[in-house]
Coordinates of C-alpha atoms in Angstrom, one line a residue:
Chain I
M520 CA -27.0 5.8 8.6
S521 CA -23.4 7.1 6.9
A522 CA -21.8 8.8 9.7
A523 CA -19.5 10.2 6.4
T524 CA -22.2 11.2 3.9
G525 CA -25.1 11.4 5.4
W526 CA -26.3 9.2 2.6
T527 CA -28.0 5.7 2.5
V528 CA -29.8 3.9 0.3
A529 CA -32.8 5.2 1.5
S530 CA -31.9 8.3 1.7
T531 CA -31.1 8.1 -2.1
Q532 CA -34.4 7.1 -3.2
A533 CA -35.9 9.8 -1.1
A534 CA -34.7 12.8 -2.2
L535 CA -34.4 11.4 -6.1
R536 CA -37.9 10.7 -6.0
A537 CA -38.4 14.2 -4.0
K538 CA -36.0 15.8 -6.8
K539 CA -34.1 17.6 -4.2
V540 CA -31.4 15.9 -5.8
S541 CA -30.5 14.4 -9.0
A542 CA -28.2 11.6 -9.5
R543 CA -25.4 13.2 -11.6
E544 CA -25.4 15.5 -8.6
I545 CA -24.8 12.9 -5.8
A546 CA -22.0 11.1 -8.0
T547 CA -20.3 14.9 -8.4
E548 CA -20.4 15.4 -4.7
F549 CA -19.0 11.8 -4.0
Y550 CA -16.2 11.8 -6.7
A551 CA -15.3 15.4 -5.4
K552 CA -14.8 13.6 -1.7
I553 CA -12.9 11.2 -3.2
E554 CA -10.6 13.2 -4.9
R555 CA -9.9 15.2 -1.3
R556 CA -9.4 11.9 0.5
N557 CA -8.2 9.1 -1.5
P558 CA -5.2 9.9 -2.1
G559 CA -4.3 9.2 1.9
I560 CA -6.6 6.4 2.0
N561 CA -5.8 4.4 -1.4
A562 CA -9.3 3.0 -1.4
Y563 CA -9.8 3.2 -5.0
L564 CA -7.9 1.6 -7.8
T565 CA -9.4 2.5 -10.9
L566 CA -12.5 5.5 -11.1
S567 CA -14.8 4.8 -13.8
R568 CA -16.4 8.2 -14.2
E569 CA -17.5 8.3 -17.5
R570 CA -19.5 5.3 -17.0
A571 CA -20.8 5.8 -13.4
F572 CA -22.2 9.5 -14.7
A573 CA -23.7 7.8 -18.5
Q574 CA -25.7 6.3 -15.6
A575 CA -26.4 8.7 -13.3
D576 CA -27.7 10.7 -16.4
R577 CA -30.0 7.6 -17.2
V578 CA -31.3 7.7 -13.8
D579 CA -32.3 11.4 -13.7
V580 CA -33.4 11.1 -17.2
A581 CA -36.3 8.3 -15.8
T582 CA -36.7 10.8 -12.7
A583 CA -37.8 13.4 -15.5
C584 CA -39.9 11.2 -17.5
G585 CA -41.7 10.0 -14.4
E586 CA -40.5 6.3 -14.9
K587 CA -40.3 4.3 -12.3
L588 CA -36.6 3.8 -10.7
G589 CA -35.4 0.9 -9.5
P590 CA -34.1 0.1 -6.0
L591 CA -30.3 1.3 -5.9
A592 CA -31.4 4.4 -8.4
G593 CA -28.6 6.7 -8.0
V594 CA -26.8 4.9 -5.4
P595 CA -22.9 5.5 -5.7
I596 CA -21.7 2.0 -5.0
A597 CA -17.7 0.8 -5.0
V598 CA -16.5 -2.5 -6.7
K599 CA -14.5 -4.3 -5.6
D600 CA -11.3 -4.9 -8.1
V601 CA -11.4 -8.6 -8.5
I602 CA -15.1 -8.3 -10.1
S603 CA -15.4 -8.0 -13.8
T604 CA -16.2 -4.8 -15.1
A605 CA -16.4 -4.8 -19.4
G606 CA -14.8 -1.7 -20.5
V607 CA -13.4 -0.6 -16.7
R608 CA -9.4 -1.6 -16.0
T609 CA -9.5 -4.8 -13.7
T610 CA -6.3 -6.1 -11.9
C611 CA -6.9 -7.9 -9.1
G612 CA -4.3 -5.7 -7.3
S613 CA -1.8 -7.5 -9.0
K614 CA 0.8 -5.9 -11.7
I615 CA 0.0 -9.2 -14.0
L616 CA -3.4 -7.7 -14.9
E617 CA -2.2 -3.9 -14.7
T618 CA -3.6 -3.2 -18.2
Y619 CA -6.4 -5.7 -18.0
V620 CA -9.7 -4.6 -19.7
P621 CA -12.7 -7.1 -19.5
P622 CA -14.5 -7.7 -22.4
Y623 CA -17.5 -9.3 -20.1
T624 CA -19.3 -7.5 -17.0
A625 CA -19.8 -9.6 -13.5
T626 CA -23.7 -10.6 -12.7
A627 CA -23.7 -9.0 -9.5
V628 CA -22.5 -5.8 -11.1
A629 CA -25.1 -6.0 -14.0
R630 CA -27.7 -6.8 -11.6
L631 CA -26.3 -3.5 -9.5
E632 CA -26.6 -1.5 -12.9
K633 CA -29.7 -3.2 -13.5
A634 CA -31.2 -1.5 -10.4
G635 CA -30.2 1.6 -11.2
A636 CA -26.5 1.7 -8.9
V637 CA -23.7 3.9 -10.1
I638 CA -20.6 2.3 -9.9
L639 CA -17.9 5.3 -8.8
G640 CA -14.7 2.7 -9.4
K641 CA -12.8 -0.5 -8.2
T642 CA -11.4 -1.2 -5.0
N643 CA -7.9 -1.2 -3.8
C644 CA -7.6 -5.1 -2.2
D645 CA -4.8 -7.6 -1.4
E646 CA -3.5 -9.5 -4.9
F647 CA -5.8 -11.7 -6.1
A648 CA -7.8 -11.2 -2.4
M649 CA -4.7 -13.1 -1.1
G650 CA -4.8 -11.6 2.2
S651 CA -6.2 -10.1 5.6
S652 CA -4.6 -7.1 5.8
N653 CA -4.6 -5.2 2.3
E654 CA -0.6 -4.9 2.1
N655 CA 0.0 -7.5 -0.4
S656 CA -1.6 -5.1 -3.2
A657 CA 1.0 -4.0 -6.0
Y658 CA -0.7 -0.6 -5.8
G659 CA -0.4 0.4 -2.1
P660 CA -1.5 -0.7 0.8
V661 CA -5.3 0.6 1.7
R662 CA -5.1 2.8 5.2
N663 CA -7.8 2.0 8.1
P664 CA -10.0 5.2 7.7
V665 CA -10.7 5.0 11.6
A666 CA -7.4 5.2 12.2
M667 CA -4.7 5.9 9.5
D668 CA -1.7 3.9 11.1
R669 CA -3.5 0.7 10.9
V670 CA -4.3 -1.9 8.4
P671 CA -8.5 -2.0 7.0
G672 CA -8.2 -5.6 6.6
G673 CA -8.2 -8.0 3.8
S674 CA -8.5 -8.9 1.5
S675 CA -11.6 -6.6 0.6
G676 CA -10.0 -3.3 2.4
G677 CA -10.4 -0.8 -0.1
S678 CA -14.5 -1.7 0.1
A679 CA -14.6 -1.3 3.6
A680 CA -12.1 1.8 3.7
A681 CA -14.2 3.2 1.0
V682 CA -17.5 2.3 2.8
A683 CA -16.4 3.7 6.3
A684 CA -14.4 7.0 4.9
G685 CA -17.9 7.8 3.0
L686 CA -16.7 7.1 -0.6
A687 CA -18.9 5.0 -1.5
V688 CA -22.2 4.7 0.4
A689 CA -21.9 0.3 0.1
A690 CA -19.4 -1.5 -2.2
L691 CA -19.3 -5.3 -3.1
G692 CA -16.2 -7.2 -1.8
T693 CA -15.6 -11.0 -1.9
D694 CA -14.7 -13.6 1.1
T695 CA -12.7 -16.8 0.2
G696 CA -12.0 -17.1 4.1
G697 CA -13.4 -13.9 5.7
S698 CA -12.2 -11.3 3.2
I699 CA -15.6 -9.1 3.6
R700 CA -16.0 -9.9 7.0
Q701 CA -12.8 -9.3 9.1
P702 CA -12.4 -6.0 6.2
G703 CA -15.7 -4.7 7.9
A704 CA -15.0 -5.7 11.4
C705 CA -12.1 -3.6 10.8
C706 CA -13.2 -0.4 9.6
G707 CA -16.2 -0.7 11.7
V708 CA -19.2 -1.4 8.8
P709 CA -21.4 -4.4 8.2
A710 CA -20.5 -6.9 5.7
M711 CA -21.8 -10.1 4.3
M712 CA -21.1 -13.2 3.0
P713 CA -23.8 -14.6 1.3
T714 CA -24.5 -18.9 1.5
Y715 CA -22.2 -20.3 -1.5
G716 CA -24.3 -20.4 -4.5
R717 CA -26.4 -17.5 -3.5
V718 CA -24.6 -14.7 -5.2
S719 CA -23.5 -15.8 -8.7
R720 CA -19.7 -15.2 -9.0
Y721 CA -20.0 -15.5 -13.5
G722 CA -17.2 -12.8 -13.4
L723 CA -15.1 -12.7 -10.3
I724 CA -12.0 -13.6 -11.1
A725 CA -11.0 -16.5 -9.2
F726 CA -9.3 -18.0 -6.0
A727 CA -10.4 -20.3 -4.5
S728 CA -13.7 -21.8 -6.6
S729 CA -15.4 -23.9 -3.6
L730 CA -14.8 -21.1 -1.3
D731 CA -15.4 -18.0 -3.5
R732 CA -18.2 -15.7 -2.4
I733 CA -19.3 -12.0 -3.8
G734 CA -21.2 -10.1 -1.0
P735 CA -21.9 -6.5 0.2
L736 CA -20.4 -3.8 2.3
A737 CA -22.6 -1.1 3.5
A738 CA -23.2 1.6 6.1
N739 CA -25.9 -0.3 8.2
V740 CA -28.1 -3.5 8.0
A741 CA -31.2 -2.1 5.6
D742 CA -28.3 -1.0 2.8
T743 CA -26.9 -4.9 3.1
A744 CA -30.1 -6.4 2.5
A745 CA -31.0 -3.7 -0.3
I746 CA -27.9 -4.9 -2.2
M747 CA -28.6 -8.8 -1.2
S748 CA -31.7 -8.5 -2.7
V749 CA -29.9 -7.2 -6.0
I750 CA -27.3 -9.2 -6.2
A751 CA -29.0 -12.5 -5.0
G752 CA -30.6 -15.3 -7.0
H753 CA -29.7 -17.8 -10.0
D754 CA -27.7 -17.4 -12.6
E755 CA -27.3 -19.6 -15.5
N756 CA -23.9 -18.4 -16.1
D757 CA -22.9 -19.4 -12.9
A758 CA -23.2 -23.6 -12.9
T759 CA -22.5 -23.0 -9.0
S760 CA -25.5 -20.6 -8.4
A761 CA -28.2 -22.3 -6.2
A762 CA -31.6 -22.6 -7.4
V763 CA -33.0 -21.4 -4.6
P764 CA -35.5 -18.7 -4.1
S765 CA -34.4 -15.4 -3.1
P766 CA -36.2 -13.1 -1.1
D767 CA -36.7 -9.4 -0.5
Y768 CA -34.1 -8.9 2.4
T769 CA -35.4 -5.7 2.8
M770 CA -39.3 -6.6 3.4
E771 CA -37.6 -9.3 6.2
I772 CA -35.0 -7.8 8.8
E773 CA -37.5 -5.8 10.9
Q774 CA -38.8 -9.0 11.5
S775 CA -38.9 -10.0 15.4
I776 CA -35.5 -12.2 16.7
Q777 CA -37.8 -12.9 19.9
G778 CA -36.8 -16.5 21.2
L779 CA -34.5 -17.2 18.5
R780 CA -31.5 -19.7 19.7
V781 CA -28.4 -18.2 19.7
G782 CA -24.8 -20.2 19.8
V783 CA -22.1 -19.6 21.1
P784 CA -18.8 -22.3 20.5
E785 CA -16.4 -21.5 23.5
E786 CA -13.8 -22.3 21.3
Y787 CA -14.4 -18.9 19.3
F788 CA -12.8 -17.2 22.6
G789 CA -10.0 -19.3 23.6
D790 CA -6.0 -18.4 23.6
G791 CA -5.0 -15.7 21.2
I792 CA -8.6 -13.3 21.5
D793 CA -7.5 -10.1 22.7
S794 CA -9.6 -9.4 25.9
Q795 CA -11.0 -6.2 24.8
V796 CA -12.4 -7.8 21.6
K797 CA -14.2 -10.8 23.7
E798 CA -15.2 -8.5 25.9
K799 CA -17.2 -6.4 23.5
V800 CA -18.6 -9.5 21.6
L801 CA -19.7 -11.3 25.2
A802 CA -21.4 -7.6 25.9
G803 CA -23.0 -8.1 22.5
I804 CA -24.3 -11.3 23.6
A805 CA -25.7 -10.4 26.2
L806 CA -27.7 -7.7 24.3
L807 CA -28.8 -10.5 22.1
E808 CA -29.9 -12.1 24.8
K809 CA -31.8 -9.1 26.5
L810 CA -33.9 -8.7 23.1
G811 CA -35.6 -12.2 23.3
C812 CA -32.7 -14.3 22.2
R813 CA -31.7 -17.6 24.4
R814 CA -28.3 -18.0 24.7
V815 CA -27.0 -21.5 24.2
S816 CA -23.3 -22.6 24.8
L817 CA -21.9 -25.1 22.1
K818 CA -18.4 -27.3 21.7
M819 CA -16.8 -27.3 18.0
P820 CA -14.4 -29.6 18.2
H821 CA -12.8 -29.3 15.0
T822 CA -12.4 -25.5 14.8
E823 CA -8.5 -25.5 15.7
Y824 CA -8.0 -27.4 12.8
A825 CA -9.9 -24.9 10.1
I826 CA -6.9 -22.7 9.0
A827 CA -5.0 -25.6 8.3
T828 CA -7.6 -27.0 6.3
Y829 CA -8.3 -23.8 4.8
Y830 CA -4.7 -22.6 3.9
I831 CA -4.6 -26.5 1.9
I832 CA -7.5 -25.9 0.2
A833 CA -7.8 -22.8 -1.1
T834 CA -3.9 -22.4 -1.8
A835 CA -4.4 -25.8 -4.1
E836 CA -6.9 -23.9 -5.9
A837 CA -5.1 -20.9 -6.2
S838 CA -2.5 -23.1 -7.9
S839 CA -4.7 -24.5 -10.1
N840 CA -6.8 -20.7 -10.9
L841 CA -3.7 -18.9 -11.7
A842 CA -2.3 -21.1 -13.8
R843 CA -3.9 -19.1 -16.4
Y844 CA -1.5 -16.4 -15.7
D845 CA 1.1 -17.3 -18.4
G846 CA 1.6 -14.3 -20.7
V847 CA -0.6 -16.0 -23.9
R848 CA -3.9 -14.4 -23.7
Y849 CA -4.3 -11.4 -21.2
G850 CA -2.3 -9.1 -19.2
L851 CA 1.2 -8.9 -18.3
R852 CA 3.9 -10.9 -21.4
V853 CA 7.7 -10.7 -20.0
P854 CA 9.0 -12.5 -23.4
G855 CA 11.4 -15.3 -23.3
A856 CA 13.3 -18.1 -25.5
T857 CA 11.1 -20.4 -25.1
L858 CA 7.8 -20.7 -24.5
I859 CA 8.3 -22.7 -20.9
D860 CA 11.0 -19.4 -20.2
M861 CA 8.2 -16.6 -21.0
Y862 CA 5.7 -18.5 -18.5
R863 CA 8.4 -18.2 -15.7
N864 CA 9.5 -14.8 -16.7
T865 CA 6.0 -13.5 -17.2
R866 CA 5.0 -15.1 -13.4
E867 CA 8.0 -14.0 -11.8
R868 CA 8.0 -10.5 -13.2
G869 CA 3.8 -10.2 -12.6
F870 CA 3.3 -12.0 -9.2
G871 CA 3.7 -10.5 -5.7
A872 CA 5.5 -12.6 -3.1
E873 CA 2.5 -13.6 -1.2
V874 CA 0.8 -15.2 -4.4
K875 CA 4.2 -16.9 -5.2
R876 CA 4.0 -18.5 -1.2
R877 CA 0.5 -19.6 -1.9
L878 CA 0.6 -21.1 -5.4
M879 CA 4.2 -23.0 -3.8
L880 CA 2.1 -24.3 -1.2
G881 CA -1.0 -25.1 -3.2
T882 CA 1.1 -26.9 -5.9
Y883 CA 3.2 -28.6 -2.7
A884 CA 0.0 -30.2 -1.6
L885 CA -1.7 -30.9 -4.8
S886 CA 1.9 -32.8 -6.1
S887 CA 2.6 -36.6 -6.7
G888 CA 3.2 -38.3 -3.5
Y889 CA 1.9 -35.5 -0.9
Y890 CA -1.9 -35.2 -2.3
D891 CA -3.5 -37.9 0.0
A892 CA -1.3 -36.7 2.7
Y893 CA -2.6 -32.8 2.5
Y894 CA -5.5 -32.2 -0.2
L895 CA -7.4 -35.0 0.7
R896 CA -7.4 -35.1 4.4
A897 CA -7.8 -31.1 3.8
Q898 CA -11.5 -32.3 2.1
K899 CA -12.4 -34.6 5.0
V900 CA -11.5 -32.3 7.5
R901 CA -13.4 -29.8 6.1
A902 CA -16.5 -32.6 5.7
L903 CA -16.0 -32.8 9.7
I904 CA -16.0 -28.9 10.6
A905 CA -19.0 -28.4 8.1
R906 CA -20.6 -31.4 10.2
D907 CA -20.0 -29.3 13.5
F908 CA -22.0 -27.1 11.8
S909 CA -25.0 -29.1 10.9
E910 CA -24.7 -30.7 14.2
A911 CA -25.1 -27.2 16.0
F912 CA -27.6 -25.4 13.6
Q913 CA -29.6 -28.8 15.0
K914 CA -29.7 -26.7 18.4
V915 CA -29.4 -23.6 17.6
D916 CA -31.0 -20.9 14.4
A917 CA -27.1 -18.8 14.2
I918 CA -24.3 -19.0 16.4
V919 CA -22.2 -15.7 17.2
T920 CA -18.8 -15.0 17.5
P921 CA -15.8 -12.5 17.5
T922 CA -15.1 -11.8 14.0
A923 CA -11.4 -11.2 14.5
P924 CA -9.6 -12.3 17.3
T925 CA -7.8 -8.7 17.3
P926 CA -8.9 -4.8 16.4
A927 CA -7.1 -3.4 12.9
F928 CA -3.3 -3.9 13.2
Q929 CA -0.6 -1.6 12.8
L930 CA 0.6 -1.4 9.4
G931 CA 3.7 -3.5 8.5
E932 CA 3.1 -5.3 12.3
K933 CA 2.6 -8.9 10.6
T934 CA 4.1 -8.5 7.2
S935 CA 7.2 -10.5 7.9
D936 CA 5.5 -13.4 9.5
P937 CA 2.7 -15.2 6.9
L938 CA 1.4 -17.5 9.5
Q939 CA 0.5 -15.0 12.5
M940 CA -1.2 -13.2 8.9
Y941 CA -3.1 -16.4 8.2
L942 CA -4.5 -16.9 11.8
A943 CA -6.5 -13.2 11.6
D944 CA -9.1 -15.7 9.8
I945 CA -9.6 -18.0 12.5
Y946 CA -13.0 -17.0 13.1
T947 CA -13.6 -16.5 9.5
V948 CA -12.1 -19.0 7.9
T949 CA -14.8 -22.1 9.4
G950 CA -17.9 -20.2 7.9
S951 CA -16.2 -20.1 4.4
L952 CA -15.6 -24.3 4.6
A953 CA -19.1 -25.2 5.5
G954 CA -20.4 -22.6 2.9
I955 CA -22.7 -20.9 5.0
P956 CA -23.7 -17.5 5.3
G957 CA -22.6 -14.6 7.6
I958 CA -22.7 -10.9 8.3
S959 CA -20.2 -9.2 10.2
V960 CA -21.6 -5.8 12.5
P961 CA -19.8 -3.5 14.7
C962 CA -19.8 -4.3 18.1
G963 CA -18.2 -1.0 19.6
T964 CA -14.8 -0.4 20.4
T965 CA -11.8 -1.0 22.2
K966 CA -10.1 2.4 24.4
E967 CA -8.2 3.3 21.0
K968 CA -11.3 3.7 19.6
L969 CA -10.5 0.8 17.2
P970 CA -13.7 -1.3 15.7
V971 CA -14.7 -5.0 17.0
G972 CA -17.1 -7.2 15.0
L973 CA -19.4 -9.0 16.0
Q974 CA -20.6 -12.6 13.5
I975 CA -23.5 -14.0 12.9
L976 CA -23.5 -17.0 11.1
G977 CA -26.4 -19.2 10.4
P978 CA -27.6 -22.2 8.4
H979 CA -27.1 -22.3 4.3
F980 CA -29.7 -20.3 2.4
S981 CA -30.5 -18.3 5.9
E982 CA -29.4 -14.5 4.8
A983 CA -33.1 -13.3 5.6
R984 CA -32.7 -14.6 9.7
V985 CA -29.0 -13.4 9.7
L986 CA -29.8 -10.2 9.0
Q987 CA -33.0 -9.4 11.1
L988 CA -30.2 -10.4 13.8
A989 CA -28.0 -8.0 12.7
R990 CA -30.8 -5.4 12.8
A991 CA -32.1 -6.1 16.1
F992 CA -29.0 -5.7 17.1
E993 CA -28.2 -2.3 15.1
K994 CA -31.5 -0.9 16.2
A995 CA -30.7 -2.1 20.2
G996 CA -27.7 0.5 19.9
G997 CA -24.9 -3.0 19.4
F998 CA -23.1 -1.2 16.4
V999 CA -22.1 1.0 19.8
I1000 CA -22.1 -0.7 22.9
Chain Y
M1281 CA 8.5 -31.7 8.3
T1282 CA 12.2 -30.4 6.8
I1283 CA 11.4 -29.0 3.1
S1284 CA 14.5 -29.4 1.3
R1285 CA 15.9 -26.4 -0.8
E1286 CA 15.5 -29.1 -3.4
D1287 CA 12.0 -29.3 -2.6
V1288 CA 11.7 -25.7 -3.5
L1289 CA 13.3 -26.1 -6.7
R1290 CA 11.1 -28.9 -8.0
V1291 CA 7.9 -27.1 -6.3
A1292 CA 8.3 -23.8 -8.5
E1293 CA 9.3 -25.8 -11.9
L1294 CA 6.1 -27.4 -11.2
A1295 CA 4.0 -23.8 -10.6
H1296 CA 6.2 -22.7 -13.6
L1297 CA 7.9 -19.6 -10.8
E1298 CA 11.6 -18.5 -11.6
L1299 CA 12.4 -17.8 -8.2
T1300 CA 15.7 -15.6 -6.8
A1301 CA 18.0 -17.2 -4.9
E1302 CA 16.7 -15.0 -2.1
E1303 CA 13.0 -16.4 -2.9
I1304 CA 14.1 -19.8 -2.4
E1305 CA 15.7 -19.5 0.8
L1306 CA 12.6 -17.3 1.7
Y1307 CA 9.8 -19.7 0.5
R1308 CA 12.2 -22.7 2.0
G1309 CA 11.8 -21.7 5.2
Q1310 CA 8.5 -19.5 5.6
L1311 CA 6.7 -23.4 3.7
D1312 CA 8.6 -25.3 6.7
E1313 CA 6.4 -23.3 8.8
I1314 CA 3.2 -23.4 7.7
L1315 CA 3.9 -26.9 6.7
D1316 CA 4.8 -27.6 10.3
Y1317 CA 1.5 -25.7 11.3
I1318 CA -0.7 -27.4 8.8
S1319 CA 0.8 -30.8 10.6
K1320 CA -1.5 -30.7 12.7
L1321 CA -4.1 -32.3 10.7
Q1322 CA -1.9 -35.5 10.8
Q1323 CA -4.0 -35.9 14.4
L1324 CA -7.4 -36.4 13.5
D1325 CA -8.6 -39.9 12.6
V1326 CA -10.3 -39.4 9.0
T1327 CA -10.6 -43.6 8.1
H1328 CA -14.2 -43.4 7.6
V1329 CA -14.6 -39.7 6.5
E1330 CA -15.4 -38.5 3.0
P1331 CA -14.1 -35.8 1.7
M1332 CA -16.0 -32.5 1.1
T1333 CA -15.8 -32.4 -2.6
Q1334 CA -19.6 -31.1 -3.4
M1335 CA -20.2 -27.2 -2.9
S1336 CA -24.1 -27.4 -3.9
F1337 CA -26.3 -26.9 -0.9
G1338 CA -30.3 -27.4 -0.7
S1339 CA -32.4 -25.0 1.0
A1340 CA -32.4 -24.2 4.6
E1341 CA -36.3 -23.3 4.1
P1342 CA -39.2 -23.1 5.5
A1343 CA -37.8 -26.2 8.2
A1344 CA -34.5 -23.7 8.6
S1345 CA -33.3 -24.4 11.9
S1346 CA -33.6 -28.7 11.4
S1347 CA -32.2 -29.4 7.7
A1348 CA -29.1 -27.4 7.4
S1349 CA -26.4 -30.5 6.8
P1350 CA -25.5 -30.0 3.3
H1351 CA -26.2 -32.6 0.6
E1352 CA -27.0 -32.6 -3.3
A1353 CA -29.2 -30.1 -4.6
E1354 CA -30.8 -30.7 -7.9
T1355 CA -28.5 -30.2 -10.4
D1356 CA -29.5 -27.4 -12.8
L1357 CA -27.9 -27.0 -15.6
R1358 CA -29.1 -25.2 -18.7
E1359 CA -29.9 -26.0 -21.9
D1360 CA -26.4 -27.5 -24.3
T1361 CA -27.8 -25.4 -27.6
L1362 CA -25.5 -23.0 -29.7
R1363 CA -25.6 -19.6 -28.8
P1364 CA -24.0 -16.6 -30.6
C1365 CA -20.5 -16.0 -29.8
N1366 CA -18.7 -13.6 -31.7
I1367 CA -16.0 -12.4 -29.0
A1368 CA -13.0 -13.4 -31.3
D1369 CA -11.7 -9.7 -31.3
A1370 CA -12.4 -8.7 -28.0
V1371 CA -11.0 -11.3 -26.1
L1372 CA -8.2 -11.0 -28.7
E1373 CA -7.7 -7.0 -28.1
Q1374 CA -6.3 -7.9 -24.5
A1375 CA -3.8 -10.4 -25.8
P1376 CA 0.0 -9.1 -25.3
D1377 CA 1.0 -10.4 -29.1
A1378 CA -2.2 -11.3 -31.3
A1379 CA -1.9 -12.4 -34.9
K1380 CA -6.0 -12.7 -35.4
P1381 CA -7.8 -15.3 -34.9
F1382 CA -4.4 -16.8 -33.0
F1383 CA -2.4 -16.1 -29.6
R1384 CA 1.6 -15.8 -30.6
V1385 CA 4.1 -16.8 -28.5
P1386 CA 7.1 -17.9 -29.0
K1387 CA 8.1 -21.1 -31.1
V1388 CA 7.2 -24.9 -29.4
I1389 CA 8.4 -26.6 -32.2
E1390 CA 11.7 -27.6 -34.0
R1391 CA 11.9 -28.3 -37.3

């Protein structure tokens, strides 16, 4: 239930089918609220009113004609601004794409719209999804609607804030090292990273191609499942998209979790974890036990190497992917006397500090003489981290951990220390490296009323089970434990 | 691990970044700190470990709890057939400087 608006996927479907409200009225209500609250929160960078109302009208005509409505008919959804939308500006939170209007739409967005969803606009994020606080956006930080002096997490901070503030029923985010789950935890909303290959990346503007995934943030687990059901599945336009059938998750989530073995890795509760976060997550695990799960203690010895591994692989891939921003084909161009000068001037002016830092790191890790010591070694350690998980999943059905070591931090608190900022992803990068699915669900709040996130990870393509655990946890009051 | 000013300049050139004097000093210090942290990977013995270069996973279902290890999924490539494209106009519309059907850039060949 979205406390902020009262609208959920289920309630919009019921109201529209009973003709108590039109899709246009729902969209109008959301835009009015966005106008009031977005100037303070800065969750949206671009509103797509024309596209939204055209879609709402299509839904209303279909309702009037008695046609069958799609599963997300009239549901207002926000889309992170790294996901392409034909005709709607897509900036990636960067000056280098300030005026970029994609000529095509991402598969995930196209599937949402085919299901009847109304795309309200594009949400703020760290530049090219690089960050854990949303402070790396060229268009200003997002404020956490739960505590306005705090960050919403990142990089999908705008998507998480939009859902938490009731400025959308749900949102699409992207997760490379925690960028869906960590902002979900910071803002107190469920947030899911699907298995690598489960949701098409076609139209997702690349940061680190072996890690990037699109997934939903929503007000409750049922809505998360409803969106997953629509966006998951094979897409011939993404060669890494998996040809694995995806179920209707909505039909699966109420299944019993009785007897499931839940692994708790000790490495996720060591140095650096906030004591209140630890206390809440342990209470969450106890609740799962009470619901019939069997707790199994785990050792995952390579966990401590995950951040180092991640920041080599992600930056190396980014240095390659972001080579395309050179002022030639799209986006910003800053003139120069020669072609190389034009490239360099454009990139100097167009990229922000964190993007440059990561391009430097990634280029260094791939450069001649360092490749074996950094990139190749990181790929080997990545295999060890993935093996920790595959061995763990011989013994358990799912793994439960904190999503982030601390609740949302103050704006500006970590901006001068990149390494400290990177450590905000310490519990999320592991699942990213292993390619497995995970969800962050709210798990109570600290004394300061800041949300805590509990992360549930499962084997590849086990989204249904991860959602079942999340749903049982929600139903038993885990979100407000 | 110590990153020198020359290292920073070399990497910036490879990455096509034109850094200001302040940025050179800032990144030198920060990259030094980050690479120092990353050097912990050198502690591990990875002699017999194959690098993870493949991100294709098979289904965990139906034996979900026992087959989670990544393995190469069946290749699922689409047929290599010609399809209408006709996107040149839409693409060139986004170009900072286009002379249809080309992108215009500073002269690269001196005669």
